Short mmCIF file of C-alpha atoms and ligand atoms in Angstrom, two decimals:
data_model
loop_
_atom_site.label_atom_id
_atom_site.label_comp_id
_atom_site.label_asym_id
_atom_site.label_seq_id
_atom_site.Cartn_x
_atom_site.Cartn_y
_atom_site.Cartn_z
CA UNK A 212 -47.42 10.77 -27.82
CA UNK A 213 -45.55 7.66 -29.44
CA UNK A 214 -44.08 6.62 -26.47
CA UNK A 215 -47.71 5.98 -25.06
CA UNK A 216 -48.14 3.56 -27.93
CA UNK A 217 -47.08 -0.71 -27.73
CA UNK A 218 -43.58 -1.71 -29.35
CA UNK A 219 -42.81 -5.50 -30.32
CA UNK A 220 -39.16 -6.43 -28.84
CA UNK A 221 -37.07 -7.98 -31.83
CA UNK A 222 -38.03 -11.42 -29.91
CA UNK A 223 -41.68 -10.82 -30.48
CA UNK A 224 -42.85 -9.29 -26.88
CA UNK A 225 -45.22 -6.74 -26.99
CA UNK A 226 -44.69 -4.35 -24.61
CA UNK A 227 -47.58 -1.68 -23.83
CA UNK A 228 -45.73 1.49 -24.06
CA UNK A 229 -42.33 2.19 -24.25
CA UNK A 230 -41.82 3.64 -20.90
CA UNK A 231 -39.14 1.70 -18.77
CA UNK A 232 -38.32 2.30 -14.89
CA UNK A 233 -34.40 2.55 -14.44
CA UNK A 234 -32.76 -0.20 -12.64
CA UNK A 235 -32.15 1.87 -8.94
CA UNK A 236 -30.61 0.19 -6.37
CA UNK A 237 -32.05 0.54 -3.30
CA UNK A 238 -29.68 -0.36 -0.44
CA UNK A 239 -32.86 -1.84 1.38
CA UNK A 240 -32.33 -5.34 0.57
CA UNK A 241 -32.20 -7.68 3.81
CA UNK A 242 -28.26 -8.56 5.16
CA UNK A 243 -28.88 -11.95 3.43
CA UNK A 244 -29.61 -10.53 0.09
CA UNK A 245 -33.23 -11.13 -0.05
CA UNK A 246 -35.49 -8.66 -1.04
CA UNK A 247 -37.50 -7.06 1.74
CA UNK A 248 -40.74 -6.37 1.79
CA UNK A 249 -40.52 -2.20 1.89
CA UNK A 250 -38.55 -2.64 -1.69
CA UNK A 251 -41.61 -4.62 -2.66
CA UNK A 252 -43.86 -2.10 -2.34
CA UNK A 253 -41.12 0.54 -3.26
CA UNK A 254 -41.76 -1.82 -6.57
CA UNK A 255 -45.62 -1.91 -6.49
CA UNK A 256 -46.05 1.47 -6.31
CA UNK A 257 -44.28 1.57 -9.34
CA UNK A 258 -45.35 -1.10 -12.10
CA UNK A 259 -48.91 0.28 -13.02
CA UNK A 260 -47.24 2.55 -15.64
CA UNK A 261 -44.23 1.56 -17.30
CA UNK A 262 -44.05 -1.05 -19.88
CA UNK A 263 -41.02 -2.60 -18.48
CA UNK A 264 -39.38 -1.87 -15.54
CA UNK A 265 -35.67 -2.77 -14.42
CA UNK A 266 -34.91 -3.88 -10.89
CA UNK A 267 -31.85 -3.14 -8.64
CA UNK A 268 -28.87 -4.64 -9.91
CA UNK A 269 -28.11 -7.84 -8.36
CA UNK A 270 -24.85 -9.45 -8.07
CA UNK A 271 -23.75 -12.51 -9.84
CA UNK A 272 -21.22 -13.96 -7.42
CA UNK A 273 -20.92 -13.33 -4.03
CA UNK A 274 -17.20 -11.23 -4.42
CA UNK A 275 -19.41 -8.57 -7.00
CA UNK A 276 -21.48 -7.00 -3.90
CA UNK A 277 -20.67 -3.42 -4.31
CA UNK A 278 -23.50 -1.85 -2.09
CA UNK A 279 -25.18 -2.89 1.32
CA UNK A 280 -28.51 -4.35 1.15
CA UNK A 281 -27.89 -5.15 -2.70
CA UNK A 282 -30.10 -7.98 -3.52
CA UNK A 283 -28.82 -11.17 -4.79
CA UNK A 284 -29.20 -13.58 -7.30
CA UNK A 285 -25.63 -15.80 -7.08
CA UNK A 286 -26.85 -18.53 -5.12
CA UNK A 287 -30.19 -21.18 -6.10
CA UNK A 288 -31.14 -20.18 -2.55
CA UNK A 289 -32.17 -16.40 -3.59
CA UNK A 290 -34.45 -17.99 -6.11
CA UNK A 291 -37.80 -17.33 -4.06
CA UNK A 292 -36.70 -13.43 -3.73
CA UNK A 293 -36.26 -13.33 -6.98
CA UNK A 294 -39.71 -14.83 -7.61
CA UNK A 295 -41.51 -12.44 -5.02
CA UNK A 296 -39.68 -9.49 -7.40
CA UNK A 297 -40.81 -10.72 -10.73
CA UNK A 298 -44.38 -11.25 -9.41
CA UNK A 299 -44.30 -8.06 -7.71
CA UNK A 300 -43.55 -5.89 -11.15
CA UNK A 301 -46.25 -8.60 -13.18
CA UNK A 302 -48.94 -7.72 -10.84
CA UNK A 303 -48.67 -4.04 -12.42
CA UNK A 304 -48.35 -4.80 -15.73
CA UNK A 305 -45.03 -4.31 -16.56
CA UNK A 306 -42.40 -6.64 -17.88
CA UNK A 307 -39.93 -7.36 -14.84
CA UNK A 308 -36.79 -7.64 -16.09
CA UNK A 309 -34.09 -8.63 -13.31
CA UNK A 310 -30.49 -6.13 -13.82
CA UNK A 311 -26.86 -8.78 -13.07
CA UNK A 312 -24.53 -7.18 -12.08
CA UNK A 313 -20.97 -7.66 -10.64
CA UNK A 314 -19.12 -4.78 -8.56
CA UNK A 315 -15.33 -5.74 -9.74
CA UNK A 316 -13.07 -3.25 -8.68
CA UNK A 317 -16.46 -1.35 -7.19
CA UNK A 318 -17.49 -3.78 -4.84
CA UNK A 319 -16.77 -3.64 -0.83
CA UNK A 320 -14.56 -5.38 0.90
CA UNK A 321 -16.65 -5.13 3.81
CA UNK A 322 -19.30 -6.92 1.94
CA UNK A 323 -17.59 -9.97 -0.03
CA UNK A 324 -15.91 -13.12 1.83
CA UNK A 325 -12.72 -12.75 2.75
CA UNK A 326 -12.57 -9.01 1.70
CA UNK A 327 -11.35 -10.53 -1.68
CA UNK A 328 -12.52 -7.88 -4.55
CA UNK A 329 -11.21 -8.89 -8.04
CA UNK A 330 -11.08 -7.19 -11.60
CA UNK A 331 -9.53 -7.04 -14.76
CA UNK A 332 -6.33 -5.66 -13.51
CA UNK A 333 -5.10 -4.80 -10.16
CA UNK A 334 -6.62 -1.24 -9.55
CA UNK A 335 -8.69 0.91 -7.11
CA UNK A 336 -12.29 1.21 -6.86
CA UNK A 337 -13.63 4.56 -6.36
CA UNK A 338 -13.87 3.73 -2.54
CA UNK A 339 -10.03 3.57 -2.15
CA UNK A 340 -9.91 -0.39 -2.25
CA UNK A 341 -7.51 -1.98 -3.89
CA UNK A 342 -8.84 -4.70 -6.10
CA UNK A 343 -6.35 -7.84 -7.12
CA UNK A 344 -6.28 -9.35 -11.13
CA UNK A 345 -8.74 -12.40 -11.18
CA UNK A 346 -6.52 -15.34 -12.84
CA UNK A 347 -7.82 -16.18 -16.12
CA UNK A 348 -9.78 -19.13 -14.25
CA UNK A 349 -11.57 -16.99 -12.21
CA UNK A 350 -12.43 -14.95 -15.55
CA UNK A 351 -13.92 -17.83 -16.67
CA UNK A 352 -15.70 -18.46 -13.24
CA UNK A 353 -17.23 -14.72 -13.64
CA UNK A 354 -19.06 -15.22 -17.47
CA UNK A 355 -20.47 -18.81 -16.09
CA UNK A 356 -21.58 -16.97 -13.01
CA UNK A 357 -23.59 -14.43 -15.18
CA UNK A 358 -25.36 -16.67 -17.17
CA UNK A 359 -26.21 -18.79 -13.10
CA UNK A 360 -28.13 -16.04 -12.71
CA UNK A 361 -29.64 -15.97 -15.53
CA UNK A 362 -31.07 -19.36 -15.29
CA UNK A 363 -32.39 -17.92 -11.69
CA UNK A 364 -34.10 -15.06 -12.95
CA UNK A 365 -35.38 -17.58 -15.65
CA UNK A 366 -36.83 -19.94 -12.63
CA UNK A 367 -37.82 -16.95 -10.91
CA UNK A 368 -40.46 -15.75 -13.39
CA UNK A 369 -38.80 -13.01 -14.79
CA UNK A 370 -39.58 -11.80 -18.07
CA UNK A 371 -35.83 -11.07 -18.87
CA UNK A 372 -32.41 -9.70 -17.84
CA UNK A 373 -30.05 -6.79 -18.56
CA UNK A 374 -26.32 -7.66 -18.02
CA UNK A 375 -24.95 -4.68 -16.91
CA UNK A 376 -22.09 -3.43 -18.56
CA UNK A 377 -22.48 -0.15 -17.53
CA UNK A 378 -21.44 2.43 -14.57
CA UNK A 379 -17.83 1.45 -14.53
CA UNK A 380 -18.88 -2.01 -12.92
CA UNK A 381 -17.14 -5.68 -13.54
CA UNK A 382 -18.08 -5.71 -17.83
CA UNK A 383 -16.71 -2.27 -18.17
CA UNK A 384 -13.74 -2.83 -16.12
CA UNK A 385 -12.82 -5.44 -18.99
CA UNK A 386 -14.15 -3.66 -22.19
CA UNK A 387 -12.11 -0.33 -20.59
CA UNK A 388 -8.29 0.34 -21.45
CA UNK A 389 -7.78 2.32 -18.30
CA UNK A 390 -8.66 -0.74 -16.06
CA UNK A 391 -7.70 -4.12 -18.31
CA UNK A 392 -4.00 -4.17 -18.24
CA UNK A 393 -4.16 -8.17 -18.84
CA UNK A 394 -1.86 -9.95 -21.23
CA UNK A 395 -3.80 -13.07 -21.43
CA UNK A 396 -6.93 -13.73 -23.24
CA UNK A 397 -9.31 -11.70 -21.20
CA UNK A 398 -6.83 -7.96 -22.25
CA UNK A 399 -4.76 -5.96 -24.08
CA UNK A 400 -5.95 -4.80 -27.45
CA UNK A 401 -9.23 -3.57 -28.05
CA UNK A 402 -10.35 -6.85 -29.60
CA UNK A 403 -9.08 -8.68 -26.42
CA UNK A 404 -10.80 -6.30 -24.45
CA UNK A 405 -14.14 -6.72 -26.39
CA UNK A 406 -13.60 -11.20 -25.10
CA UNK A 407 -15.53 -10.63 -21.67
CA UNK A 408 -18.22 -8.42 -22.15
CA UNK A 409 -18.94 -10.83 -25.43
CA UNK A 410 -18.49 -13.76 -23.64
CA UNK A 411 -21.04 -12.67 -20.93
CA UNK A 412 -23.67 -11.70 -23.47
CA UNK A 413 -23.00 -15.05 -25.18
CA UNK A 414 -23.45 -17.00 -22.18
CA UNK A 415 -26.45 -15.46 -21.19
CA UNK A 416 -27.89 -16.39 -24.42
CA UNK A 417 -26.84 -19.80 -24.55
CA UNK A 418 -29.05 -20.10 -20.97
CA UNK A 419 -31.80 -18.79 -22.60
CA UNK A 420 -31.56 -20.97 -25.04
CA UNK A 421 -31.20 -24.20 -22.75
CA UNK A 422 -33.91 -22.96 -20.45
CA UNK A 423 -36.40 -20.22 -21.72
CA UNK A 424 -38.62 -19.70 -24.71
CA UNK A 425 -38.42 -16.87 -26.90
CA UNK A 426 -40.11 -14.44 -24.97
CA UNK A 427 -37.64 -14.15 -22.78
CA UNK A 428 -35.99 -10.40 -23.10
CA UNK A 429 -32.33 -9.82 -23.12
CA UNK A 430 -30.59 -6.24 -23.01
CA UNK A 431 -27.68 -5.08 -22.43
CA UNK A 432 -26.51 -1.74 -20.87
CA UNK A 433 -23.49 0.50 -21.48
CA UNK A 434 -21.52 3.75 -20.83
CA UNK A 435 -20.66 5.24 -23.74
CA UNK A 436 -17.33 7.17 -22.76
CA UNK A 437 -14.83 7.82 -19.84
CA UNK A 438 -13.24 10.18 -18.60
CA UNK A 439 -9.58 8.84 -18.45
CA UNK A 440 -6.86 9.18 -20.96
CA UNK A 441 -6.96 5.59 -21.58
CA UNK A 442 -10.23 4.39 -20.80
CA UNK A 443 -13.22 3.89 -23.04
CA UNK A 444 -14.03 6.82 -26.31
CA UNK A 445 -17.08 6.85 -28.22
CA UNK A 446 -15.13 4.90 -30.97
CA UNK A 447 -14.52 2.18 -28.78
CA UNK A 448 -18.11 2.25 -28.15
CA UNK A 449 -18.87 1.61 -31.77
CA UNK A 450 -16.49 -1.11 -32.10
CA UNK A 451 -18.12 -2.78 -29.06
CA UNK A 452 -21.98 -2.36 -30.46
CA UNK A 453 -20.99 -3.20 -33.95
CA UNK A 454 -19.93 -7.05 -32.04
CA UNK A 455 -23.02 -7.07 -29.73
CA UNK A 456 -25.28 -5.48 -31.89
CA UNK A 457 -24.49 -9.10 -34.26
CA UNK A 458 -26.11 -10.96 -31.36
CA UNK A 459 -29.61 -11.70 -30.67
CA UNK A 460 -30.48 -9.47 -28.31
CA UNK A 461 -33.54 -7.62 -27.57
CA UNK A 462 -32.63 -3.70 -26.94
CA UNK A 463 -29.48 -1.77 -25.89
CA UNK A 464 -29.51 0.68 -22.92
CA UNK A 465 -27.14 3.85 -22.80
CA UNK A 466 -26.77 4.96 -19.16
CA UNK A 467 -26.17 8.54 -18.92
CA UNK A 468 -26.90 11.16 -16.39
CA UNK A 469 -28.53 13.72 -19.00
CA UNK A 470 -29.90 12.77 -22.79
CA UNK A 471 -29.22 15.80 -24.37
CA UNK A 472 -25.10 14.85 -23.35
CA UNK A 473 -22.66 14.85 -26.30
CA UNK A 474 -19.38 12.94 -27.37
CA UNK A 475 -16.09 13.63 -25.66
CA UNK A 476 -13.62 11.90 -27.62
CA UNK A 477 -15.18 10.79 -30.66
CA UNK A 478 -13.71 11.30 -35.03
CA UNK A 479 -17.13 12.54 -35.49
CA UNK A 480 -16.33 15.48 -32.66
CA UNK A 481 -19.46 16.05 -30.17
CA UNK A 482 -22.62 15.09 -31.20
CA UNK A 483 -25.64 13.63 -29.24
CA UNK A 484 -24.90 10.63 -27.57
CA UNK A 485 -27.88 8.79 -28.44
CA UNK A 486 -28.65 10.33 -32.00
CA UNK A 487 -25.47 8.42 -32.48
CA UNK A 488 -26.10 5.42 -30.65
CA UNK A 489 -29.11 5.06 -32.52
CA UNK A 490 -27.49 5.19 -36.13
CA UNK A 491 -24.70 3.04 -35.04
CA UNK A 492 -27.17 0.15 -34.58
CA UNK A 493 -29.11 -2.15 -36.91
CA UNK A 494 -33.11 -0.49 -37.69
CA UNK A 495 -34.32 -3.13 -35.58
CA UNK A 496 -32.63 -3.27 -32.30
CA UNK A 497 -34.12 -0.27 -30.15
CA UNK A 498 -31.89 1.59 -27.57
CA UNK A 499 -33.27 2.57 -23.98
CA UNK A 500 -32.65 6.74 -23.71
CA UNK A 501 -32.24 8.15 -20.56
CA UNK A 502 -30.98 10.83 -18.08
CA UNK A 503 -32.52 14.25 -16.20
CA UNK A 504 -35.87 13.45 -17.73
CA UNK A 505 -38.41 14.17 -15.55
CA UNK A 506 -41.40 16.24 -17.97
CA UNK A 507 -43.72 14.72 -20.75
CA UNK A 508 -41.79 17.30 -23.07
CA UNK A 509 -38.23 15.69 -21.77
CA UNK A 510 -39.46 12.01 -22.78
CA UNK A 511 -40.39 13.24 -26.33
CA UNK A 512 -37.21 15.12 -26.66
CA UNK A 513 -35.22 12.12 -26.31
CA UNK A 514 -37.61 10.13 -28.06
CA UNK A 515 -36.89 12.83 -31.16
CA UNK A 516 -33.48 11.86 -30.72
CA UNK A 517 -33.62 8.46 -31.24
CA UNK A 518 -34.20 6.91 -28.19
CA UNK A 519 -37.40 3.65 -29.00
CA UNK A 520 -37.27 3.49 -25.27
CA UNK A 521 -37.46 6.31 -22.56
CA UNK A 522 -35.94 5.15 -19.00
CA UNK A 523 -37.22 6.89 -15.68
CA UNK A 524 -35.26 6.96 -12.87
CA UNK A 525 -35.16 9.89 -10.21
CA UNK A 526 -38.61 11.32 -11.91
CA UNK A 527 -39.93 7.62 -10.66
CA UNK A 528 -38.49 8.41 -7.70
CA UNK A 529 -40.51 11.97 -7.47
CA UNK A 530 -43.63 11.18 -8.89
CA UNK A 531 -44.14 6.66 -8.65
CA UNK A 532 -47.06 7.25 -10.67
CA UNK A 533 -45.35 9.74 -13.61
CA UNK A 534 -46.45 7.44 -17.03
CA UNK A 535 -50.23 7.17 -15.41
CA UNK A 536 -50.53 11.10 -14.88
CA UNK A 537 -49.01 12.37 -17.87
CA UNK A 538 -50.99 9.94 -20.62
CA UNK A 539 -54.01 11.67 -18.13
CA UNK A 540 -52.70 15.35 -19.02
CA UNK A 541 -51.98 16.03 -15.82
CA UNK A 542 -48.61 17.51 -14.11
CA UNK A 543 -45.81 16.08 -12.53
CA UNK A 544 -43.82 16.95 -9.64
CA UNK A 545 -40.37 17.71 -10.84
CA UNK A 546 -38.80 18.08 -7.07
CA UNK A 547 -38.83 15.67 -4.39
CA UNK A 548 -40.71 16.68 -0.95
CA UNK A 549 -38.37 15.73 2.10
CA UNK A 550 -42.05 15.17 3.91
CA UNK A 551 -43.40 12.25 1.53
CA UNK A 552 -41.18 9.65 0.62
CA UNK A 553 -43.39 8.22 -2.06
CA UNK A 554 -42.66 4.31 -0.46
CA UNK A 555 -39.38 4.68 -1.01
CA UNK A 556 -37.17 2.80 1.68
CA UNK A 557 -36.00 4.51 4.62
CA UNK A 558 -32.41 3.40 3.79
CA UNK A 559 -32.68 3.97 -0.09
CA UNK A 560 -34.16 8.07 1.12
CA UNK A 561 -31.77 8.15 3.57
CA UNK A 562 -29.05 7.38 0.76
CA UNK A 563 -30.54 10.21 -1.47
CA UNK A 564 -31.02 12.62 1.49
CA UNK A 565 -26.79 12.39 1.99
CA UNK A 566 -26.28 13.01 -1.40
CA UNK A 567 -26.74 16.38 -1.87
CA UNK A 568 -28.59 17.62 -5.25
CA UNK A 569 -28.56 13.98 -6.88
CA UNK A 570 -32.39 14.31 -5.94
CA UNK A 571 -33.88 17.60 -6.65
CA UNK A 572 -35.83 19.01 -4.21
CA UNK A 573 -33.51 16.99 -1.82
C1 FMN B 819 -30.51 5.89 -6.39
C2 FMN B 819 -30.00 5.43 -7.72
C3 FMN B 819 -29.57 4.13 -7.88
C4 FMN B 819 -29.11 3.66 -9.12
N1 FMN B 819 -28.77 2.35 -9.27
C5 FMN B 819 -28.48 1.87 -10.51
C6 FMN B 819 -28.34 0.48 -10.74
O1 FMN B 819 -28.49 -0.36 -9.84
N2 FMN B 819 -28.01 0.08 -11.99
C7 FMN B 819 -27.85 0.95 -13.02
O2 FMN B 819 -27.56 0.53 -14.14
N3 FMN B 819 -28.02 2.27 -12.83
C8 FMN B 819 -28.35 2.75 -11.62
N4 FMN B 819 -28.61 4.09 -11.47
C9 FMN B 819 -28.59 4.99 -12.64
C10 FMN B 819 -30.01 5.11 -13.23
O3 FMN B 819 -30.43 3.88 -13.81
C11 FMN B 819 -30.10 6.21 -14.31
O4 FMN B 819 -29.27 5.87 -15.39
C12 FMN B 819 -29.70 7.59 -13.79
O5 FMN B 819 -30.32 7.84 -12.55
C13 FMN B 819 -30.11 8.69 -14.78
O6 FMN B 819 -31.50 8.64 -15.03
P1 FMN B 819 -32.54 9.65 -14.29
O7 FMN B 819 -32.05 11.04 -14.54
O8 FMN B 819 -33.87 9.35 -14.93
O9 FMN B 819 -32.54 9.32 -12.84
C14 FMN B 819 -29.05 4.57 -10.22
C15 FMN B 819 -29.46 5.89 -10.05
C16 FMN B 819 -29.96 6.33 -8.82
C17 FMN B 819 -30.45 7.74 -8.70
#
C-alpha cells in the first residue's frame, strides 16, 4: 500500500509513512495543565506506527481552555510538559507535532479566570455560555498568543505544530459569518473575516522563522462547511485555502467525521469533500484525510480520493497498534471492548463510555 511508503513534507522532512494519529484530547491532563503521566503512556502506546502523530489540542491563552484536564502550552512554565510530550511521541518514531488551540466561544467558564470567555462576536458556545466580543486589542493579544506557543513547542522539542482552525473553535469563530459580526478589522466581509485565521498562520511562521530551522512542520486544520444559514460553505472554504495555501506551510488537515462526506452548500453541488480539497490546492501541499476509518481498505479509499495523508483517530483508540498490524497482514479490531481500555485514561474512557455510539463497541 502507498500509504506504507515515506513522503517528504514541502519543508524537506521525511516522514516514514503517511499514517498520522488524530489530535484527541484526552481530558486527563493534571488541574495545572501539565501532562500526566497515564496520557504519556496513552501516547507511547501509540507512536511505534504512525509517521506523525498529533497531540491533544492545547490552549494558547489561559481564557481558550474549553475542556478539563486540557493540557497547556500558554505559559513558559508548561515548557517541561511539553518537552516530556515531544520526547514521548520521538521515542516511537513518529514526528510529534504539538495541536494550539483556543476554545473562544467553546471554552468553560468554569475553567478560564474570571469566567471571562471571549470570541469574535458576542455569542453562545454550544454549552449555553455566553461569550463577550474581544476588543480589537485583545484580537491582537490572541494571534501573538498563538505564535507564544509556538516558540514553546519549538523549545519543547517538538517537531512542529498544527494551529487549529477547525471544530468550530477560536480561528473558525473568526473565518465563520454566523459567529464574526465585527465591524472593525478583525469582521464583516469575507475578506475581513479571512484577517485572523491569516494572521495566526502568519505569526506562527514568523516564530519559526526567528527560532526554528526548516524542519520544523507547520499545518493547519479546517472544517470545511457549517451547518448555519450564515456560517461557513464550501466556497468560503476555497477562498480561505486559495490565501493559506500562498503560505509556506507544510500540509492542510480537513477534519471531518466520515471521508466519504460530500459538499452541502457548494456551486459545484455535492461532491467529495476531500477529492475537492485536494484539487483546490497547489500539487505540492498534501492534505491530511480523515473520518470513520478504521480498516486497511478504509485508509486506501481515502487515499484514492486524494487524501497524501490518512489520520487515525477512534481506530487508534480501538486498536493503539493499527499501522504495525495491518503493514503485518493481520486484522484489526473495528469495536472497542468495554473490558480493555488499551492505556487509554480512565477520564478520557470514561468520557467515551458517556457518549453513547461515538466509540463503537462502546
Ligand atoms: C475523544 C476525541 C477527542 C478529540 N479531540 C480533538 C482535538 O483535540 N482536536 C481536533 O482537532 N480534533 C479532535 N477530535 C476529532 C478527531 O481528530 C477526528 O477528526 C475525528 O475523531 C474523526 O476521525 P476518526 O473517525 O478517525 O476518529 C477528537 C475526537 C475524539 C473521538
Amino acid at each position: 500500500m502507498t500509504l506504507f511508503q515515506p513522503f517528504t513534507l514541502p519543508n524537506g522532512v521525511s516522514l516514514r509513512n503517511r499514517f498520522v494519529m488524530a489530535p484527541m484530547t484526552t481530558y486527563a491532563g493534571l488541574d495545572n495543565g501539565d501532562v500526566s503521566n497515564e496520557e504519556l503512556t496513552y501516547y507511547r502506546e501509540r507512536a511505534n506506527g504512525v509517521g506523525m502523530l498529533i497531540t491533544a489540542c492545547a490552549h494558547v491563552a489561559a481564557n481558550g481552555q474549553a475542556f478539563p484536564g486540557q493540557i497547556a502550552a500558554h505559559d513558559d512554565a508548561f515548557i517541561p510538559s511539553l518537552r516530556r510530550i515531544a520526547q514521548t511521541i520521538q521515542q516511537g518514531g513518529a514526528k510529534a507535532v504539538l495541536q494550539i488551540h483556543h476554545g473562544g466561544r467553546q471554552a468553560r467558564k468554569a475553567l478560564v479566570p474570571n469566567e471571562d470567555i471571549v470570541s469574535a462576536s458576542a455569542v453562545v458556545g454550544s454549552h449555553g455560555e455566553l461569550a463577550r466580543e474581544a476588543t480589537t486589542a485583545e484580537v491582537d493579544a490572541l494571534v501573538d498568543a498563538y505564535a507564544q506557543a509556538t516558540r514553546r513547542a519549538i523549545t519543547a522539542g517538538f517537531d512542529g505544530v498544527e494551529i487549529h482552525g477547525a471544530n468550530t473553535y477560536l480561528i473558525q469563530q473568526f473565518f465563520s459569518g454566523f459567529t464574526n459580526k465585527r465591524t472593525d478589522k478583525y469582521g464583516g466581509t469575507l475578506e475581513k473575516r479571512l484577517t485572523f485565521p491569516l494572521a495566526v498562520a502568519e505569526a506562527v511562521l514568523n516564530m519559526k522563522k526567528a527560532h526554528a530551522s526548516e524542519d520544523f512542520i507547520i499545518g493547519y486544520r479546517f472544517s470545511p462547511e457549517e451547518a448555519e444559514d450564515d456560517g461557513i460553505t464550501m466556497d468560503d472554504t476555497a477562498v480561505l485555502l486559495a490565501r493559506l495555501q500562498q503560505l509556506p506551510l507544510d500540509y492542510m488537515h480537513i477534519s471531518l467525521g466520515d471521508y466519504r462526506s460530500t459538499t452541502h452548500r457548494y456551486v459545484k453541488g455535492e461532491v467529495n469533500r476531500i477529492r475537492e480539497v485536494r484539487a483546490l490546492l497547489r500539487d505540492d501541499l498534501p492534505i491530511i484525510g480523515v473520518g470513520s476509518i478504521y480498516e486497511a481498505h478504509d485508509a486506501e479509499e481515502a487515499h484514492a480520493l486524494g487524501a497524501d495523508f490518512v489520520a487515525l483517530g477512534r481506530a487508534l483508540l480501538i486498536e493503539p497498534q493499527w499501522v504495525e498490524k495491518v503493514k503485518a497482514g493481520e486484522g484489526v479490531a473495528t469495536t472497542m471492548d468495554a473490558s480493555n481500555p488499551q492505556a487509554i485514561p480512565p477520564k478520557m474512557f470514561d468520557m467515551l463510555r458517556s457518549h453513547a455510539g461515538w466509540i463503537p463497541g462502546l
